[in-house]
């Protein structure tokens, strides 16, 4: 079993939709949870991070952690075509999910 | 300031040849990481350098892969006797602090194609 599991998609939604991206993990010692965004042919960039359980909001983006279920989520509200990218969850710095490729259609 | 740079941006080589990939981290960043990303896949951790400590090589897939770092500057990833399955984008990242949360700044990657 991989330490971090993420559905690679692809996921296609219409502009304005709410997007939900998810990861599960196996190591209960993980405390920091990150989401990176990677545009085509670019390196990933940190989008958000959370510590332990709970929610964190930044504009249209909300990161959610449920440590009891070992499940993390990233929600994107009012999705825009510019949100089209691959979203990778990451834990403990070097453990990345497979990435979910998102396309937001105008 | 300048971000992480990698060279070459693209490399095409023949099976069995050796290749060297270079990474210039952000100045002052003590931690440096190498990852491999196959087409449509996530990031596969390869190796991690932190200051003068022994590197974490736990992600290197075989003894054909090796990496060096000079102090807290340039790093070189070497792949010997390349195989077709080595074809991928090799990403380098650096960070300021080696903590559990440490924002990694990625370079644009080197796209390696082994014919």
PDB file of C-alpha atoms in Angstrom:
ATOM      1  CA  UNK A   1       0.000   0.000   0.000  1.00  0.00           C
ATOM      2  CA  UNK A   2       1.342   3.417  -0.931  1.00  0.00           C
ATOM      3  CA  UNK A   3       1.702   5.944   1.870  1.00  0.00           C
ATOM      4  CA  UNK A   4      -0.348   8.490  -0.065  1.00  0.00           C
ATOM      5  CA  UNK A   5      -3.154   7.579  -2.451  1.00  0.00           C
ATOM      6  CA  UNK A   6      -4.747  10.023  -4.850  1.00  0.00           C
ATOM      7  CA  UNK A   7      -7.142   9.379  -7.714  1.00  0.00           C
ATOM      8  CA  UNK A   8      -5.327  10.585 -10.836  1.00  0.00           C
ATOM      9  CA  UNK A   9      -8.559  11.458 -12.642  1.00  0.00           C
ATOM     10  CA  UNK A  10      -8.740  13.107 -15.083  1.00  0.00           C
ATOM     11  CA  UNK A  11     -11.513  15.337 -13.812  1.00  0.00           C
ATOM     12  CA  UNK A  12     -13.422  17.676 -16.119  1.00  0.00           C
ATOM     13  CA  UNK A  13     -15.927  20.216 -14.820  1.00  0.00           C
ATOM     14  CA  UNK A  14     -17.765  23.246 -16.234  1.00  0.00           C
ATOM     15  CA  UNK A  15     -16.713  26.726 -15.207  1.00  0.00           C
ATOM     16  CA  UNK A  16     -18.263  27.758 -11.914  1.00  0.00           C
ATOM     17  CA  UNK A  17     -18.512  24.223 -10.519  1.00  0.00           C
ATOM     18  CA  UNK A  18     -17.319  23.218  -7.081  1.00  0.00           C
ATOM     19  CA  UNK A  19     -14.391  20.844  -7.317  1.00  0.00           C
ATOM     20  CA  UNK A  20     -13.445  18.291  -4.677  1.00  0.00           C
ATOM     21  CA  UNK A  21     -10.012  16.687  -4.749  1.00  0.00           C
ATOM     22  CA  UNK A  22      -9.045  14.031  -2.238  1.00  0.00           C
ATOM     23  CA  UNK A  23      -6.185  12.001  -0.864  1.00  0.00           C
ATOM     24  CA  UNK A  24      -5.910   9.238   1.678  1.00  0.00           C
ATOM     25  CA  UNK A  25      -2.818   8.312   3.628  1.00  0.00           C
ATOM     26  CA  UNK A  26      -1.665   5.477   5.802  1.00  0.00           C
ATOM     27  CA  UNK A  27       0.838   6.982   8.244  1.00  0.00           C
ATOM     28  CA  UNK A  28      -0.908   8.453  11.266  1.00  0.00           C
ATOM     29  CA  UNK A  29       2.284  10.336  12.167  1.00  0.00           C
ATOM     30  CA  UNK A  30       1.767  12.818   9.338  1.00  0.00           C
ATOM     31  CA  UNK A  31       0.978  16.255  10.740  1.00  0.00           C
ATOM     32  CA  UNK A  32       1.485  18.599   7.812  1.00  0.00           C
ATOM     33  CA  UNK A  33      -0.569  18.310   4.666  1.00  0.00           C
ATOM     34  CA  UNK A  34       0.172  20.263   1.533  1.00  0.00           C
ATOM     35  CA  UNK A  35      -1.472  20.823  -1.810  1.00  0.00           C
ATOM     36  CA  UNK A  36       0.641  21.713  -4.806  1.00  0.00           C
ATOM     37  CA  UNK A  37      -0.597  22.895  -8.185  1.00  0.00           C
ATOM     38  CA  UNK A  38       1.280  21.992 -11.339  1.00  0.00           C
ATOM     39  CA  UNK A  39       0.575  23.611 -14.669  1.00  0.00           C
ATOM     40  CA  UNK A  40       1.516  21.771 -17.831  1.00  0.00           C
ATOM     41  CA  UNK A  41       5.286  21.589 -18.379  1.00  0.00           C
ATOM     42  CA  UNK A  42       6.006  23.486 -15.161  1.00  0.00           C
ATOM     43  CA  UNK A  43       7.227  22.477 -11.719  1.00  0.00           C
ATOM     44  CA  UNK A  44       4.661  22.213  -8.899  1.00  0.00           C
ATOM     45  CA  UNK A  45       3.953  25.257  -6.715  1.00  0.00           C
ATOM     46  CA  UNK A  46       2.648  25.183  -3.174  1.00  0.00           C
ATOM     47  CA  UNK A  47      -1.010  26.151  -3.088  1.00  0.00           C
ATOM     48  CA  UNK A  48      -1.946  25.576   0.556  1.00  0.00           C
ATOM     49  CA  UNK A  49      -0.872  23.703   3.641  1.00  0.00           C
ATOM     50  CA  UNK A  50      -2.620  22.706   6.832  1.00  0.00           C
ATOM     51  CA  UNK A  51      -1.388  21.410  10.156  1.00  0.00           C
ATOM     52  CA  UNK A  52      -3.200  18.587  11.923  1.00  0.00           C
ATOM     53  CA  UNK A  53      -6.989  18.426  11.569  1.00  0.00           C
ATOM     54  CA  UNK A  54      -9.441  21.081  10.523  1.00  0.00           C
ATOM     55  CA  UNK A  55     -10.115  23.463   7.694  1.00  0.00           C
ATOM     56  CA  UNK A  56      -8.138  26.251   6.115  1.00  0.00           C
ATOM     57  CA  UNK A  57      -9.558  28.693   3.637  1.00  0.00           C
ATOM     58  CA  UNK A  58      -7.773  30.892   1.123  1.00  0.00           C
ATOM     59  CA  UNK A  59     -10.013  32.691  -1.308  1.00  0.00           C
ATOM     60  CA  UNK A  60     -11.812  30.129  -3.443  1.00  0.00           C
ATOM     61  CA  UNK A  61      -9.729  27.281  -2.007  1.00  0.00           C
ATOM     62  CA  UNK A  62     -10.446  25.295   1.153  1.00  0.00           C
ATOM     63  CA  UNK A  63      -8.201  22.554   2.495  1.00  0.00           C
ATOM     64  CA  UNK A  64      -9.695  20.055   4.897  1.00  0.00           C
ATOM     65  CA  UNK A  65      -8.001  17.380   7.004  1.00  0.00           C
ATOM     66  CA  UNK A  66      -9.713  14.512   8.796  1.00  0.00           C
ATOM     67  CA  UNK A  67      -6.987  12.724  10.725  1.00  0.00           C
ATOM     68  CA  UNK A  68      -9.384  10.159  12.181  1.00  0.00           C
ATOM     69  CA  UNK A  69     -10.115   8.933   8.650  1.00  0.00           C
ATOM     70  CA  UNK A  70      -6.649   9.747   7.267  1.00  0.00           C
ATOM     71  CA  UNK A  71      -8.358  11.728   4.545  1.00  0.00           C
ATOM     72  CA  UNK A  72      -7.610  15.161   3.150  1.00  0.00           C
ATOM     73  CA  UNK A  73      -9.530  17.266   0.669  1.00  0.00           C
ATOM     74  CA  UNK A  74      -9.115  20.375  -1.405  1.00  0.00           C
ATOM     75  CA  UNK A  75     -12.241  22.222  -2.476  1.00  0.00           C
ATOM     76  CA  UNK A  76     -12.287  24.807  -5.231  1.00  0.00           C
ATOM     77  CA  UNK A  77     -15.319  27.071  -5.386  1.00  0.00           C
ATOM     78  CA  UNK A  78     -16.421  28.904  -8.513  1.00  0.00           C
ATOM     79  CA  UNK A  79     -13.830  27.058 -10.563  1.00  0.00           C
ATOM     80  CA  UNK A  80     -12.206  28.940 -13.421  1.00  0.00           C
ATOM     81  CA  UNK A  81     -10.489  27.750 -16.607  1.00  0.00           C
ATOM     82  CA  UNK A  82      -7.244  29.077 -15.095  1.00  0.00           C
ATOM     83  CA  UNK A  83      -7.605  26.429 -12.367  1.00  0.00           C
ATOM     84  CA  UNK A  84      -6.958  23.758 -14.996  1.00  0.00           C
ATOM     85  CA  UNK A  85      -3.840  21.990 -13.735  1.00  0.00           C
ATOM     86  CA  UNK A  86      -2.691  18.905 -11.889  1.00  0.00           C
ATOM     87  CA  UNK A  87      -3.195  19.057  -8.127  1.00  0.00           C
ATOM     88  CA  UNK A  88      -0.885  17.002  -5.926  1.00  0.00           C
ATOM     89  CA  UNK A  89      -1.263  16.343  -2.248  1.00  0.00           C
ATOM     90  CA  UNK A  90       1.917  15.993  -0.238  1.00  0.00           C
ATOM     91  CA  UNK A  91       2.835  14.955   3.271  1.00  0.00           C
ATOM     92  CA  UNK A  92       5.981  15.122   5.310  1.00  0.00           C
ATOM     93  CA  UNK A  93       7.628  17.043   2.517  1.00  0.00           C
ATOM     94  CA  UNK A  94       8.542  14.213   0.197  1.00  0.00           C
ATOM     95  CA  UNK A  95       5.499  11.977   0.005  1.00  0.00           C
ATOM     96  CA  UNK A  96       3.383  13.057  -2.938  1.00  0.00           C
ATOM     97  CA  UNK A  97       0.146  11.693  -4.280  1.00  0.00           C
ATOM     98  CA  UNK A  98      -0.161  10.746  -7.914  1.00  0.00           C
ATOM     99  CA  UNK A  99      -1.819  14.071  -8.748  1.00  0.00           C
ATOM    100  CA  UNK A 100      -5.319  14.711 -10.095  1.00  0.00           C
ATOM    101  CA  UNK A 101      -5.520  16.346 -13.491  1.00  0.00           C
ATOM    102  CA  UNK A 102      -8.310  18.924 -13.504  1.00  0.00           C
ATOM    103  CA  UNK A 103      -9.806  20.633 -16.551  1.00  0.00           C
ATOM    104  CA  UNK A 104     -12.298  23.453 -16.095  1.00  0.00           C
ATOM    105  CA  UNK A 105     -14.206  24.073 -19.295  1.00  0.00           C
ATOM    106  CA  UNK A 106     -15.476  27.588 -20.145  1.00  0.00           C
TER     107      UNK A 106
ATOM    108  CA  UNK B   1      15.270  36.713  -6.923  1.00  0.00           C
ATOM    109  CA  UNK B   2      16.126  33.774  -9.132  1.00  0.00           C
ATOM    110  CA  UNK B   3      14.235  30.560  -8.673  1.00  0.00           C
ATOM    111  CA  UNK B   4      15.468  26.993  -8.997  1.00  0.00           C
ATOM    112  CA  UNK B   5      17.043  26.380 -12.356  1.00  0.00           C
ATOM    113  CA  UNK B   6      17.727  23.089 -14.079  1.00  0.00           C
ATOM    114  CA  UNK B   7      19.729  22.162 -17.123  1.00  0.00           C
ATOM    115  CA  UNK B   8      19.377  20.935 -19.715  1.00  0.00           C
ATOM    116  CA  UNK B   9      15.662  21.518 -20.186  1.00  0.00           C
ATOM    117  CA  UNK B  10      15.503  18.588 -22.591  1.00  0.00           C
ATOM    118  CA  UNK B  11      17.833  15.666 -23.070  1.00  0.00           C
ATOM    119  CA  UNK B  12      17.558  12.921 -25.646  1.00  0.00           C
ATOM    120  CA  UNK B  13      19.970  10.048 -25.282  1.00  0.00           C
ATOM    121  CA  UNK B  14      20.495   6.549 -26.513  1.00  0.00           C
ATOM    122  CA  UNK B  15      19.939   3.525 -24.348  1.00  0.00           C
ATOM    123  CA  UNK B  16      23.095   2.600 -22.469  1.00  0.00           C
ATOM    124  CA  UNK B  17      24.573   6.106 -22.372  1.00  0.00           C
ATOM    125  CA  UNK B  18      25.198   8.051 -19.155  1.00  0.00           C
ATOM    126  CA  UNK B  19      23.493  11.389 -18.497  1.00  0.00           C
ATOM    127  CA  UNK B  20      24.065  14.202 -16.020  1.00  0.00           C
ATOM    128  CA  UNK B  21      21.309  16.541 -14.933  1.00  0.00           C
ATOM    129  CA  UNK B  22      22.064  19.748 -13.105  1.00  0.00           C
ATOM    130  CA  UNK B  23      20.149  21.706 -10.489  1.00  0.00           C
ATOM    131  CA  UNK B  24      20.898  25.190  -9.155  1.00  0.00           C
ATOM    132  CA  UNK B  25      18.831  25.753  -5.992  1.00  0.00           C
ATOM    133  CA  UNK B  26      17.707  29.061  -4.591  1.00  0.00           C
ATOM    134  CA  UNK B  27      20.570  30.742  -2.788  1.00  0.00           C
ATOM    135  CA  UNK B  28      20.444  30.095   0.943  1.00  0.00           C
ATOM    136  CA  UNK B  29      18.224  27.038   0.705  1.00  0.00           C
ATOM    137  CA  UNK B  30      19.789  24.255   2.731  1.00  0.00           C
ATOM    138  CA  UNK B  31      17.593  21.394   1.529  1.00  0.00           C
ATOM    139  CA  UNK B  32      17.542  20.014  -2.004  1.00  0.00           C
ATOM    140  CA  UNK B  33      15.373  17.267  -3.462  1.00  0.00           C
ATOM    141  CA  UNK B  34      15.275  15.279  -6.668  1.00  0.00           C
ATOM    142  CA  UNK B  35      12.085  13.721  -7.996  1.00  0.00           C
ATOM    143  CA  UNK B  36      11.122  11.745 -11.047  1.00  0.00           C
ATOM    144  CA  UNK B  37       7.779  12.280 -12.776  1.00  0.00           C
ATOM    145  CA  UNK B  38       6.758   9.835 -15.445  1.00  0.00           C
ATOM    146  CA  UNK B  39       4.182  10.904 -17.992  1.00  0.00           C
ATOM    147  CA  UNK B  40       0.826  11.391 -16.306  1.00  0.00           C
ATOM    148  CA  UNK B  41       2.185  10.264 -12.936  1.00  0.00           C
ATOM    149  CA  UNK B  42       2.896  11.899  -9.616  1.00  0.00           C
ATOM    150  CA  UNK B  43       6.255  12.745  -8.103  1.00  0.00           C
ATOM    151  CA  UNK B  44       8.530   9.900  -7.180  1.00  0.00           C
ATOM    152  CA  UNK B  45      11.041  10.926  -4.525  1.00  0.00           C
ATOM    153  CA  UNK B  46      14.637  10.064  -5.416  1.00  0.00           C
ATOM    154  CA  UNK B  47      17.085  11.728  -3.035  1.00  0.00           C
ATOM    155  CA  UNK B  48      17.275  14.487  -0.439  1.00  0.00           C
ATOM    156  CA  UNK B  49      20.238  16.599   0.673  1.00  0.00           C
ATOM    157  CA  UNK B  50      20.274  18.653   3.847  1.00  0.00           C
ATOM    158  CA  UNK B  51      23.340  20.729   4.627  1.00  0.00           C
ATOM    159  CA  UNK B  52      26.345  18.580   5.438  1.00  0.00           C
ATOM    160  CA  UNK B  53      24.298  15.607   6.604  1.00  0.00           C
ATOM    161  CA  UNK B  54      24.402  12.295   4.787  1.00  0.00           C
ATOM    162  CA  UNK B  55      21.853  12.398   1.971  1.00  0.00           C
ATOM    163  CA  UNK B  56      18.650  10.389   2.138  1.00  0.00           C
ATOM    164  CA  UNK B  57      19.027   8.073  -0.843  1.00  0.00           C
ATOM    165  CA  UNK B  58      16.084   5.873  -0.006  1.00  0.00           C
ATOM    166  CA  UNK B  59      14.200   6.740  -3.199  1.00  0.00           C
ATOM    167  CA  UNK B  60      16.911   5.932  -5.725  1.00  0.00           C
ATOM    168  CA  UNK B  61      15.481   3.120  -7.865  1.00  0.00           C
ATOM    169  CA  UNK B  62      18.765   1.384  -8.669  1.00  0.00           C
ATOM    170  CA  UNK B  63      22.515   1.726  -8.353  1.00  0.00           C
ATOM    171  CA  UNK B  64      22.540   3.299 -11.821  1.00  0.00           C
ATOM    172  CA  UNK B  65      21.269   6.466 -10.158  1.00  0.00           C
ATOM    173  CA  UNK B  66      23.492   8.702  -8.071  1.00  0.00           C
ATOM    174  CA  UNK B  67      23.564  12.330  -7.034  1.00  0.00           C
ATOM    175  CA  UNK B  68      26.007  14.770  -5.550  1.00  0.00           C
ATOM    176  CA  UNK B  69      25.730  18.173  -4.029  1.00  0.00           C
ATOM    177  CA  UNK B  70      28.539  20.613  -3.432  1.00  0.00           C
ATOM    178  CA  UNK B  71      27.936  22.257  -0.075  1.00  0.00           C
ATOM    179  CA  UNK B  72      24.647  24.083  -0.236  1.00  0.00           C
ATOM    180  CA  UNK B  73      24.791  24.829  -3.927  1.00  0.00           C
ATOM    181  CA  UNK B  74      24.648  22.952  -7.189  1.00  0.00           C
ATOM    182  CA  UNK B  75      23.529  19.329  -7.394  1.00  0.00           C
ATOM    183  CA  UNK B  76      24.058  16.817 -10.170  1.00  0.00           C
ATOM    184  CA  UNK B  77      21.936  13.732 -10.754  1.00  0.00           C
ATOM    185  CA  UNK B  78      23.709  11.062 -12.791  1.00  0.00           C
ATOM    186  CA  UNK B  79      22.024   8.151 -14.489  1.00  0.00           C
ATOM    187  CA  UNK B  80      24.386   5.508 -15.807  1.00  0.00           C
ATOM    188  CA  UNK B  81      23.597   3.057 -18.601  1.00  0.00           C
ATOM    189  CA  UNK B  82      20.230   4.668 -19.245  1.00  0.00           C
ATOM    190  CA  UNK B  83      17.219   2.479 -19.971  1.00  0.00           C
ATOM    191  CA  UNK B  84      13.998   3.375 -21.758  1.00  0.00           C
ATOM    192  CA  UNK B  85      12.085   3.242 -18.488  1.00  0.00           C
ATOM    193  CA  UNK B  86      14.254   6.128 -17.258  1.00  0.00           C
ATOM    194  CA  UNK B  87      12.391   8.423 -19.653  1.00  0.00           C
ATOM    195  CA  UNK B  88      10.653  10.989 -17.481  1.00  0.00           C
ATOM    196  CA  UNK B  89      10.812  14.555 -16.242  1.00  0.00           C
ATOM    197  CA  UNK B  90      13.363  14.967 -13.476  1.00  0.00           C
ATOM    198  CA  UNK B  91      12.421  17.727 -11.077  1.00  0.00           C
ATOM    199  CA  UNK B  92      14.630  19.409  -8.549  1.00  0.00           C
ATOM    200  CA  UNK B  93      13.329  21.385  -5.591  1.00  0.00           C
ATOM    201  CA  UNK B  94      14.910  23.344  -2.772  1.00  0.00           C
ATOM    202  CA  UNK B  95      13.639  24.579   0.556  1.00  0.00           C
ATOM    203  CA  UNK B  96      14.883  26.823   3.302  1.00  0.00           C
ATOM    204  CA  UNK B  97      14.196  24.591   6.279  1.00  0.00           C
ATOM    205  CA  UNK B  98      14.195  20.813   6.529  1.00  0.00           C
ATOM    206  CA  UNK B  99      11.045  20.630   8.628  1.00  0.00           C
ATOM    207  CA  UNK B 100       7.902  18.618   8.083  1.00  0.00           C
ATOM    208  CA  UNK B 101       6.309  21.666   6.606  1.00  0.00           C
ATOM    209  CA  UNK B 102       8.803  23.184   4.287  1.00  0.00           C
ATOM    210  CA  UNK B 103       7.627  24.806   1.118  1.00  0.00           C
ATOM    211  CA  UNK B 104       9.549  23.314  -1.723  1.00  0.00           C
ATOM    212  CA  UNK B 105      10.353  25.494  -4.701  1.00  0.00           C
ATOM    213  CA  UNK B 106      10.581  23.493  -7.867  1.00  0.00           C
ATOM    214  CA  UNK B 107      12.585  24.003 -10.994  1.00  0.00           C
ATOM    215  CA  UNK B 108      11.043  23.554 -14.447  1.00  0.00           C
ATOM    216  CA  UNK B 109      12.478  20.064 -14.761  1.00  0.00           C
ATOM    217  CA  UNK B 110      14.637  18.218 -17.261  1.00  0.00           C
ATOM    218  CA  UNK B 111      12.708  16.134 -19.751  1.00  0.00           C
ATOM    219  CA  UNK B 112      14.763  13.003 -20.414  1.00  0.00           C
ATOM    220  CA  UNK B 113      14.006  10.772 -23.376  1.00  0.00           C
ATOM    221  CA  UNK B 114      15.893   7.514 -23.749  1.00  0.00           C
ATOM    222  CA  UNK B 115      15.649   6.054 -27.239  1.00  0.00           C
TER     223      UNK B 115
END
